[in-house]
mmCIF file of C-alpha atoms in Angstrom:
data_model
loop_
_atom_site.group_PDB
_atom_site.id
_atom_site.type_symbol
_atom_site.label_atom_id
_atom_site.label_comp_id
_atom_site.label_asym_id
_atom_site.label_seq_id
_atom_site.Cartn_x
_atom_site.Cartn_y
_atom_site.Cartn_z
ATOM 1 C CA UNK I 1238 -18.095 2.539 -43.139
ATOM 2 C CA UNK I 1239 -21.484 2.460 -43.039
ATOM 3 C CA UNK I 1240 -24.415 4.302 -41.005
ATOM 4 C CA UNK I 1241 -25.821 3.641 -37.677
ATOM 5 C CA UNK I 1242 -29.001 4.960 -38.842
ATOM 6 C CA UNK I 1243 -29.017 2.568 -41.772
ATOM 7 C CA UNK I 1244 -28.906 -0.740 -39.447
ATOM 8 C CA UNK I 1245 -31.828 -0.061 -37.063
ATOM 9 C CA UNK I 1246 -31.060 -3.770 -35.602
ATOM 10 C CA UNK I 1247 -28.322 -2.696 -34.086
ATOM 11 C CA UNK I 1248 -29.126 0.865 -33.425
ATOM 12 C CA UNK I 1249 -32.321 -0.860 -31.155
ATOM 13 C CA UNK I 1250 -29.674 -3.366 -29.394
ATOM 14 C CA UNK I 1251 -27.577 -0.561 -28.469
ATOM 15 C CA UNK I 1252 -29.897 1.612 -26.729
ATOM 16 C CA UNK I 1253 -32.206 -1.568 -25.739
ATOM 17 C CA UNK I 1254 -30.631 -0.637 -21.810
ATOM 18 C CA UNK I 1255 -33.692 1.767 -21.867
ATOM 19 C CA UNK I 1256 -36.343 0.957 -19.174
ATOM 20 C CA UNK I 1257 -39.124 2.141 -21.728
ATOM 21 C CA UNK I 1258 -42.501 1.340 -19.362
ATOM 22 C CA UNK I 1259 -40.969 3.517 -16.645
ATOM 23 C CA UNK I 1260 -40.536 6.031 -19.027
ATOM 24 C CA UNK I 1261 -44.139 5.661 -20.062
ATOM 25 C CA UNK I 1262 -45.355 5.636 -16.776
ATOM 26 C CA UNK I 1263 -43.629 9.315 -16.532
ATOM 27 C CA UNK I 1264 -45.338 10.343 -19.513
ATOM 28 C CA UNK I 1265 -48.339 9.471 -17.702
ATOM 29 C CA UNK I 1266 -47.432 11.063 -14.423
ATOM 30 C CA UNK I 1267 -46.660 14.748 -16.162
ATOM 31 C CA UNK I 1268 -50.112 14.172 -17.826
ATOM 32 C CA UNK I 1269 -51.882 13.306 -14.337
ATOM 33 C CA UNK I 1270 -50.436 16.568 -12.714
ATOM 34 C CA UNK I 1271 -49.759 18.767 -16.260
ATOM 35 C CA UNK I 1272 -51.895 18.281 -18.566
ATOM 36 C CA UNK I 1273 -55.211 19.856 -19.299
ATOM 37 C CA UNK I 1274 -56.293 17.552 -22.180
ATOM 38 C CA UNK I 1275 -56.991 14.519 -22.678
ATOM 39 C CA UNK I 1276 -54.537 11.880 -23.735
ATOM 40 C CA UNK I 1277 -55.239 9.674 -26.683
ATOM 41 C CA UNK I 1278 -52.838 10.775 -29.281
ATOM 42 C CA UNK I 1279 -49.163 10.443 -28.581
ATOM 43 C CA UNK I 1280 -46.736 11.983 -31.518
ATOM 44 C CA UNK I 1281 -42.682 11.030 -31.174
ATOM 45 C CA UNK I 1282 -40.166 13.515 -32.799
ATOM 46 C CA UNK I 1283 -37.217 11.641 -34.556
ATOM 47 C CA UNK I 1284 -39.090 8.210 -33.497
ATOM 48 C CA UNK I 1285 -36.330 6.399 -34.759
ATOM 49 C CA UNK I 1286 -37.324 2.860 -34.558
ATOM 50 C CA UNK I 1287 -40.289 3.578 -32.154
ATOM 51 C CA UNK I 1288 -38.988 1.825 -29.038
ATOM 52 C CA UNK I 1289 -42.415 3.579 -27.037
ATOM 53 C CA UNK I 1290 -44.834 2.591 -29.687
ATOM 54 C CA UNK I 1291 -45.723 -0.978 -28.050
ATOM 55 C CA UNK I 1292 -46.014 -0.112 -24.637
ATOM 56 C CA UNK I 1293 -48.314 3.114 -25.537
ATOM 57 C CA UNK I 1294 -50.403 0.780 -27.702
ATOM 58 C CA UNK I 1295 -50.562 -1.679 -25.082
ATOM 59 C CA UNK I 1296 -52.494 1.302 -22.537
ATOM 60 C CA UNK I 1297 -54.502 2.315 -25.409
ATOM 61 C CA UNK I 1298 -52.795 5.219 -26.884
ATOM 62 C CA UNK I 1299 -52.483 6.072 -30.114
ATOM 63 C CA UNK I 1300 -48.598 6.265 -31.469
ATOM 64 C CA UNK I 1301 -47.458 8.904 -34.266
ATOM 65 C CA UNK I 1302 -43.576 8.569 -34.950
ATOM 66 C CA UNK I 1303 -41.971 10.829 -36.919
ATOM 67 C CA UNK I 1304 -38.500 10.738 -38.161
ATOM 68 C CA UNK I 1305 -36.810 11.431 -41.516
ATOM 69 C CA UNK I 1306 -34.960 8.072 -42.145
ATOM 70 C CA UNK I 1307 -36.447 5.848 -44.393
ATOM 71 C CA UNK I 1308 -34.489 3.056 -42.778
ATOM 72 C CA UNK I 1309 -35.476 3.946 -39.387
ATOM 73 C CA UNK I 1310 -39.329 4.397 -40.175
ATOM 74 C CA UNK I 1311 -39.031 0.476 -42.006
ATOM 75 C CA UNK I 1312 -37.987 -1.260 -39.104
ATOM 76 C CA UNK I 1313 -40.778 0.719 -36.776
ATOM 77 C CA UNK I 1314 -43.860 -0.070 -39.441
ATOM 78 C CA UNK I 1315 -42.119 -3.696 -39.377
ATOM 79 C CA UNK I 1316 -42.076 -3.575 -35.728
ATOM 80 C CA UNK I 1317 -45.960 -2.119 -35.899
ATOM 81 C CA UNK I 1318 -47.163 -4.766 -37.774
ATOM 82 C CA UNK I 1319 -45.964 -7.396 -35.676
ATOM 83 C CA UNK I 1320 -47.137 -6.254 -32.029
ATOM 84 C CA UNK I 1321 -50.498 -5.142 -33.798
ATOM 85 C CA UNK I 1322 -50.000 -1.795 -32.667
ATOM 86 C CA UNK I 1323 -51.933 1.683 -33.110
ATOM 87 C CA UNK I 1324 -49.413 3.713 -34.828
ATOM 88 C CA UNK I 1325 -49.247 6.135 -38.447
ATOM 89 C CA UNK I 1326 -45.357 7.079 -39.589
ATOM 90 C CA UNK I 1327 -44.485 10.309 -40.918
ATOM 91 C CA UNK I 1328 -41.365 10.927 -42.818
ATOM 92 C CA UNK I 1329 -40.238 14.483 -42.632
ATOM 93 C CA UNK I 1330 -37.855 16.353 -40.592
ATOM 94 C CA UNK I 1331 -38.287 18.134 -36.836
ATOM 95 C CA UNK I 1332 -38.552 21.522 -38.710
ATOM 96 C CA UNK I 1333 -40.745 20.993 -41.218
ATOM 97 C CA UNK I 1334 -43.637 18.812 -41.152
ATOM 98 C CA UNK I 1335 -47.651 18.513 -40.411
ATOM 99 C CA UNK I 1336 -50.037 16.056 -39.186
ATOM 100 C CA UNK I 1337 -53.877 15.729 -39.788
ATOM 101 C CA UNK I 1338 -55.019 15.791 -36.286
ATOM 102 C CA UNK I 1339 -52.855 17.501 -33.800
ATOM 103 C CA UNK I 1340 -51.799 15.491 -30.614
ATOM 104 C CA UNK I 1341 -52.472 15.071 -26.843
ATOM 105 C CA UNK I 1342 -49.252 14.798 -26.021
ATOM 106 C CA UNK I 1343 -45.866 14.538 -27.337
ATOM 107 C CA UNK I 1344 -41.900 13.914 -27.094
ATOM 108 C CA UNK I 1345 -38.668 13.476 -28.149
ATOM 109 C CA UNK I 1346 -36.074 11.172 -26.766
ATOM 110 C CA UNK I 1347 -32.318 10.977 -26.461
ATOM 111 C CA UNK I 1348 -31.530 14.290 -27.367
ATOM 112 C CA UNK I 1349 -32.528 13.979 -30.776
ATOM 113 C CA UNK I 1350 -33.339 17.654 -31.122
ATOM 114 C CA UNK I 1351 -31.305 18.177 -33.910
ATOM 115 C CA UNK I 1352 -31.415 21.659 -35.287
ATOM 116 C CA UNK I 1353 -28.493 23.442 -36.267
ATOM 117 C CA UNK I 1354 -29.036 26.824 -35.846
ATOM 118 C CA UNK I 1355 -31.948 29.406 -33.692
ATOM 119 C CA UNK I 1356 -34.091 29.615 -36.893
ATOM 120 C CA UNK I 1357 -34.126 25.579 -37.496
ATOM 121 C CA UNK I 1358 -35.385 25.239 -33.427
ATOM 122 C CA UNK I 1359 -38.000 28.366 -34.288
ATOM 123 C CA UNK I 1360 -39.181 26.225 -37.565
ATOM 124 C CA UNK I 1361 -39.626 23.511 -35.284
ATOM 125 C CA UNK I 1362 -41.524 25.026 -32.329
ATOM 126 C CA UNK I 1363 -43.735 26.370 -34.904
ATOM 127 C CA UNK I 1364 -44.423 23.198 -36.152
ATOM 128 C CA UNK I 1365 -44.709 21.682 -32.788
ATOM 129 C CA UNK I 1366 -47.174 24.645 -32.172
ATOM 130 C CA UNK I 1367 -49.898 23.097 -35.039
ATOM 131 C CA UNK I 1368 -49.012 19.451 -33.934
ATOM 132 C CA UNK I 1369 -50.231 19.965 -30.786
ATOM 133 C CA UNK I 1370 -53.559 20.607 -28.766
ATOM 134 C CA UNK I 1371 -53.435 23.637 -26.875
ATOM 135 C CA UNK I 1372 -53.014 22.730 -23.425
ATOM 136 C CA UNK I 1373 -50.780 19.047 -24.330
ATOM 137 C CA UNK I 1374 -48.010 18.649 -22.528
ATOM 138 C CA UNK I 1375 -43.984 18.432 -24.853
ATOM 139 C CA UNK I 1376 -41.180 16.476 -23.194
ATOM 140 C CA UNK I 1377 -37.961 17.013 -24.193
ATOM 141 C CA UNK I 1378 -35.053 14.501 -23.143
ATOM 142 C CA UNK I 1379 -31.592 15.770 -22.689
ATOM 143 C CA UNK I 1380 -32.193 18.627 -25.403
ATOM 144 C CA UNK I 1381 -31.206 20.748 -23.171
ATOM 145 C CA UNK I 1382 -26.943 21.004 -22.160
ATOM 146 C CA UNK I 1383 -26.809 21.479 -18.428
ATOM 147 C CA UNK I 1384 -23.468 19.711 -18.997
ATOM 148 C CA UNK I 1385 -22.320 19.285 -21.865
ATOM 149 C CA UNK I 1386 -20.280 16.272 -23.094
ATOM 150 C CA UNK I 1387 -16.990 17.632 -24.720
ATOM 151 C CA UNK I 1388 -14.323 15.805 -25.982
ATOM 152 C CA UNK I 1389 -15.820 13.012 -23.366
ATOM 153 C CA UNK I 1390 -16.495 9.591 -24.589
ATOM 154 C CA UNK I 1391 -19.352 8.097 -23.130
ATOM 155 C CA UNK I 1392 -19.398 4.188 -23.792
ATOM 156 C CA UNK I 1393 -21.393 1.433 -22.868
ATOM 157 C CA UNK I 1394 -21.881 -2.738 -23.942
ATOM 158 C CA UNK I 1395 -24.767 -3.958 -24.654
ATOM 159 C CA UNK I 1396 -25.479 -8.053 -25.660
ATOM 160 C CA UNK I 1397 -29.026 -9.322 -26.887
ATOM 161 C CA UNK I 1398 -29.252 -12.617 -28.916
ATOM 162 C CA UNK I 1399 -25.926 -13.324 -29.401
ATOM 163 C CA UNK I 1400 -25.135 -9.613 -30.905
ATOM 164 C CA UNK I 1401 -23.034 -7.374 -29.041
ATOM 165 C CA UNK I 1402 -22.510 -4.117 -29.640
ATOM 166 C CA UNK I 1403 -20.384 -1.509 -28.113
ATOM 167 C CA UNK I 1404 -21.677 1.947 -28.174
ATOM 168 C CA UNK I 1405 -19.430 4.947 -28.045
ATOM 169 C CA UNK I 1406 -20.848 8.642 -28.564
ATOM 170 C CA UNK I 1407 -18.774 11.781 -28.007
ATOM 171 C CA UNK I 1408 -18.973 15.010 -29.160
ATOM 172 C CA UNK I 1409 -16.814 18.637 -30.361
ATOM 173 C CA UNK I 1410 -17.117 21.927 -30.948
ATOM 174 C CA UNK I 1411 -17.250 23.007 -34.732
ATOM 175 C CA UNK I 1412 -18.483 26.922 -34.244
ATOM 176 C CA UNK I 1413 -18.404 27.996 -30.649
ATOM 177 C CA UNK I 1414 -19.844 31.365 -32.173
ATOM 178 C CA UNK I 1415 -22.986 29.487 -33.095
ATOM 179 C CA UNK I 1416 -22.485 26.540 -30.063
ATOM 180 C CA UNK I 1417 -22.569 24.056 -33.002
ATOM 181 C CA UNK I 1418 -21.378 20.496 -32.120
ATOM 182 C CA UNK I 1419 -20.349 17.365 -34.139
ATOM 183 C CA UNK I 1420 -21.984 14.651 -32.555
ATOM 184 C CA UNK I 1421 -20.722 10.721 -33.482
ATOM 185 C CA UNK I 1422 -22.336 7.851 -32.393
ATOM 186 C CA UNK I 1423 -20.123 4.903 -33.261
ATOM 187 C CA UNK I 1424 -21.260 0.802 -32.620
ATOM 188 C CA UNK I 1425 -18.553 -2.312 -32.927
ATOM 189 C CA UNK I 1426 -20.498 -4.895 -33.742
ATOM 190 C CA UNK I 1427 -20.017 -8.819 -32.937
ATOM 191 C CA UNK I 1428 -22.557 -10.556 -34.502
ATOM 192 C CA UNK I 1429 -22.359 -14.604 -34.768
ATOM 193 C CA UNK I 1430 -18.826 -13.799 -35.079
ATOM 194 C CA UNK I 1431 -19.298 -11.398 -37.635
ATOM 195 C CA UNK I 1432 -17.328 -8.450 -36.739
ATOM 196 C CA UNK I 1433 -17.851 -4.520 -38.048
ATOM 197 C CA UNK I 1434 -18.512 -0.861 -37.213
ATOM 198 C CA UNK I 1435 -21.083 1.699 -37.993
ATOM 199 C CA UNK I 1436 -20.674 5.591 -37.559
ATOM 200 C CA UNK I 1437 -22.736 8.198 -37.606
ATOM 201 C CA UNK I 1438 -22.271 11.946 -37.350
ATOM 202 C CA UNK I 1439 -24.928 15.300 -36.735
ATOM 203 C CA UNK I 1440 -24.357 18.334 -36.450
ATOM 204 C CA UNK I 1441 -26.579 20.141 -33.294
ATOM 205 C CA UNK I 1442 -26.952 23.491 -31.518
ATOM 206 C CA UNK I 1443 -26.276 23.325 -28.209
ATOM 207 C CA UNK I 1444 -29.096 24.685 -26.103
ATOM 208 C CA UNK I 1445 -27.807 26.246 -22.728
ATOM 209 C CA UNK I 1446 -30.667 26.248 -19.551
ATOM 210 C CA UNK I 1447 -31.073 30.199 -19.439
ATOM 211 C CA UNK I 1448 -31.123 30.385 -23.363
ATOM 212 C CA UNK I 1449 -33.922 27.965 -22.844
ATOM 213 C CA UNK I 1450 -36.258 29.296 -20.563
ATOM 214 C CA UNK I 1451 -35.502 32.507 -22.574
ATOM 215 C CA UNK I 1452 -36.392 31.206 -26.002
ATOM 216 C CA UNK I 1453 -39.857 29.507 -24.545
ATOM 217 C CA UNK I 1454 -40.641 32.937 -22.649
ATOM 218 C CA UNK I 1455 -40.043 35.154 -25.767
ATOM 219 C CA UNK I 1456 -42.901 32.599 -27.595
ATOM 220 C CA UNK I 1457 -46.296 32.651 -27.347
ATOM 221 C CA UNK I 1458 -47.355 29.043 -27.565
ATOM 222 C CA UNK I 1459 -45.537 27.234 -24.882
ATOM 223 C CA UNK I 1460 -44.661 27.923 -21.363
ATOM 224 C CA UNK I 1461 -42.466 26.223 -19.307
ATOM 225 C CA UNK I 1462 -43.562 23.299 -16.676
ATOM 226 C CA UNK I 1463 -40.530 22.152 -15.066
ATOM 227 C CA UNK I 1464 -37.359 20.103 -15.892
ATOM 228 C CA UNK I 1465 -35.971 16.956 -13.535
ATOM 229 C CA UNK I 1466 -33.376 15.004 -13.259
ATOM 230 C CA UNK I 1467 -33.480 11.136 -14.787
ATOM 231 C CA UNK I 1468 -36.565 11.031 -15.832
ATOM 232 C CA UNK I 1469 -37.467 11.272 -11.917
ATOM 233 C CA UNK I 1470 -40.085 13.686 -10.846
ATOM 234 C CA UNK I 1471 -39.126 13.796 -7.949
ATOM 235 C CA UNK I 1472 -35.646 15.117 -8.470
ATOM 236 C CA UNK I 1473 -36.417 18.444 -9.696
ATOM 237 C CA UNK I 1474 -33.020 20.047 -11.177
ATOM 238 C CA UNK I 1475 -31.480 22.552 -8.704
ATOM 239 C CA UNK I 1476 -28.331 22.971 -10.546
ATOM 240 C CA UNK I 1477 -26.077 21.828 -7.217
ATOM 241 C CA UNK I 1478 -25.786 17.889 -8.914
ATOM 242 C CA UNK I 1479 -24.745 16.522 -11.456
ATOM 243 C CA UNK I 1480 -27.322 15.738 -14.050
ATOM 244 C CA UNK I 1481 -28.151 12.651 -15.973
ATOM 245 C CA UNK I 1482 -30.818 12.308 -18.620
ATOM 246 C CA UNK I 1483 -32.877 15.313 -17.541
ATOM 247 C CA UNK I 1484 -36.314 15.874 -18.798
ATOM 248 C CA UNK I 1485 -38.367 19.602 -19.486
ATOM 249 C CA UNK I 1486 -41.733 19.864 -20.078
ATOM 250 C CA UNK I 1487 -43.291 22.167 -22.100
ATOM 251 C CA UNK I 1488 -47.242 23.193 -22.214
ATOM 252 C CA UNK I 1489 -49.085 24.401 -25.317
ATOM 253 C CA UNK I 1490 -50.862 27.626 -24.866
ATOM 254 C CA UNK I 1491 -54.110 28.058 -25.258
#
């Protein structure tokens, strides 16, 4: 069978439901009321395909994406070539990487913080630490497991072009010791008639909220801003509702 992450077309159809300007209108609110720098340089961890990079280019911001696929990081130079966008690529992975100029701001997306144990997430907030200006704003998307999907499957259908793909992602426990999880993302594909399936799977730490705020306490280059509920600043998480798609946002220290 072969890998989500290897067909980016249909990776990009399947999470295409995304109302991306809204989401980049939130990155712009957090700055408004957040952030003490400037805003020109936006960097994406595990950019994947770089769904953000045209609508931040089209408001004058300069995209980074970083991700480790070589598939992935095709399809988003394609894609950056075609809208005439600002944007540089980096291949390397969340723990270990460096950019020339740090950033204003920066974020990652769909709970792609994939690290698989504490000193793989301290390797990456030390990275995040150089990639950023002191006083830019981090936004983390559902990195966080206020509650977490276990032996759930979450599915959804999604039809562009005469492609459909069905999406199903669930998730179990492989070291509760370590709160390691296999996730698998898995697509059925109808295309023209053409019919297949692609599967992925990662392994991640899970991330609990007081383990959180902990971890970002105990550092000295971040402090913690606040975390809401779908993508909605005005829904600030309470822990009395359910959640869906929270956000956290992180400030680099001075």
């Amino acid at each position: 069978m072969a890998g989500v992450y290897d067909s980016p077309e249909y990776y990009e159809i399947a999470f295409s439901y995304r109302d991306i300007a809204r989401e980049v209108d939130v990155f712009e609110e957090c700055t408004r009321r957040y952030s003490r720098v400037r805003v020109s340089r936006v960097l994406e961890i595990c950019c994947g395909h770089a769904p953000h990079m045209e609508e931040l280019s089209r408001r004058g911001y300069h995209y980074i994406g970083l991700d480790r696929s070589e598939t992935m990081l095709a399809r988003a130079t394609e894609r950056s070539r075609l809208c005439d966008c600002r944007g540089e690529f980096l291949r390397a992975t969340l723990t270990d990487f460096a950019i020339e100029t740090p950033a204003d701001f920066a974020f990652v997306a769909l709970a792609s913080l994939y690290v698989t144990n504490t000193a793989e997430l301290q390797a990456h907030f030390n990275a995040m630490t150089d990639a950023l200006q002191p006083g830019a704003l981090y936004l983390l998307e559902w990195c966080v497991d206020f509650d977490p999907m276990v032996d759930v499957v979450d599915s959804w259908e999604v039809e562009h072009d005469g492609v459909r793909v069905r999406a199903s992602y669930w998730s179990r426990s492989v070291d509760r010791i370590e709160q390691l999880y296999e996730d698998t993302l898995h697509l059925e594909v109808d295309d023209s008639g053409r019919q297949f399936t692609l599967e992925d799977k990662s392994l991640r730490r899970r991330i609990f909220p007081q383990e959180f705020l902990a971890f970002v306490r105990d550092r000295t280059t971040f402090e913690f801003v606040g975390w809401w509920n779908d993508w909605n600043l005005e829904q600030p998480l309470t822990g009395e509702f359910a959640v869906d798609r929270p956000i956290i946002l992180l400030r680099r220290r001075p």
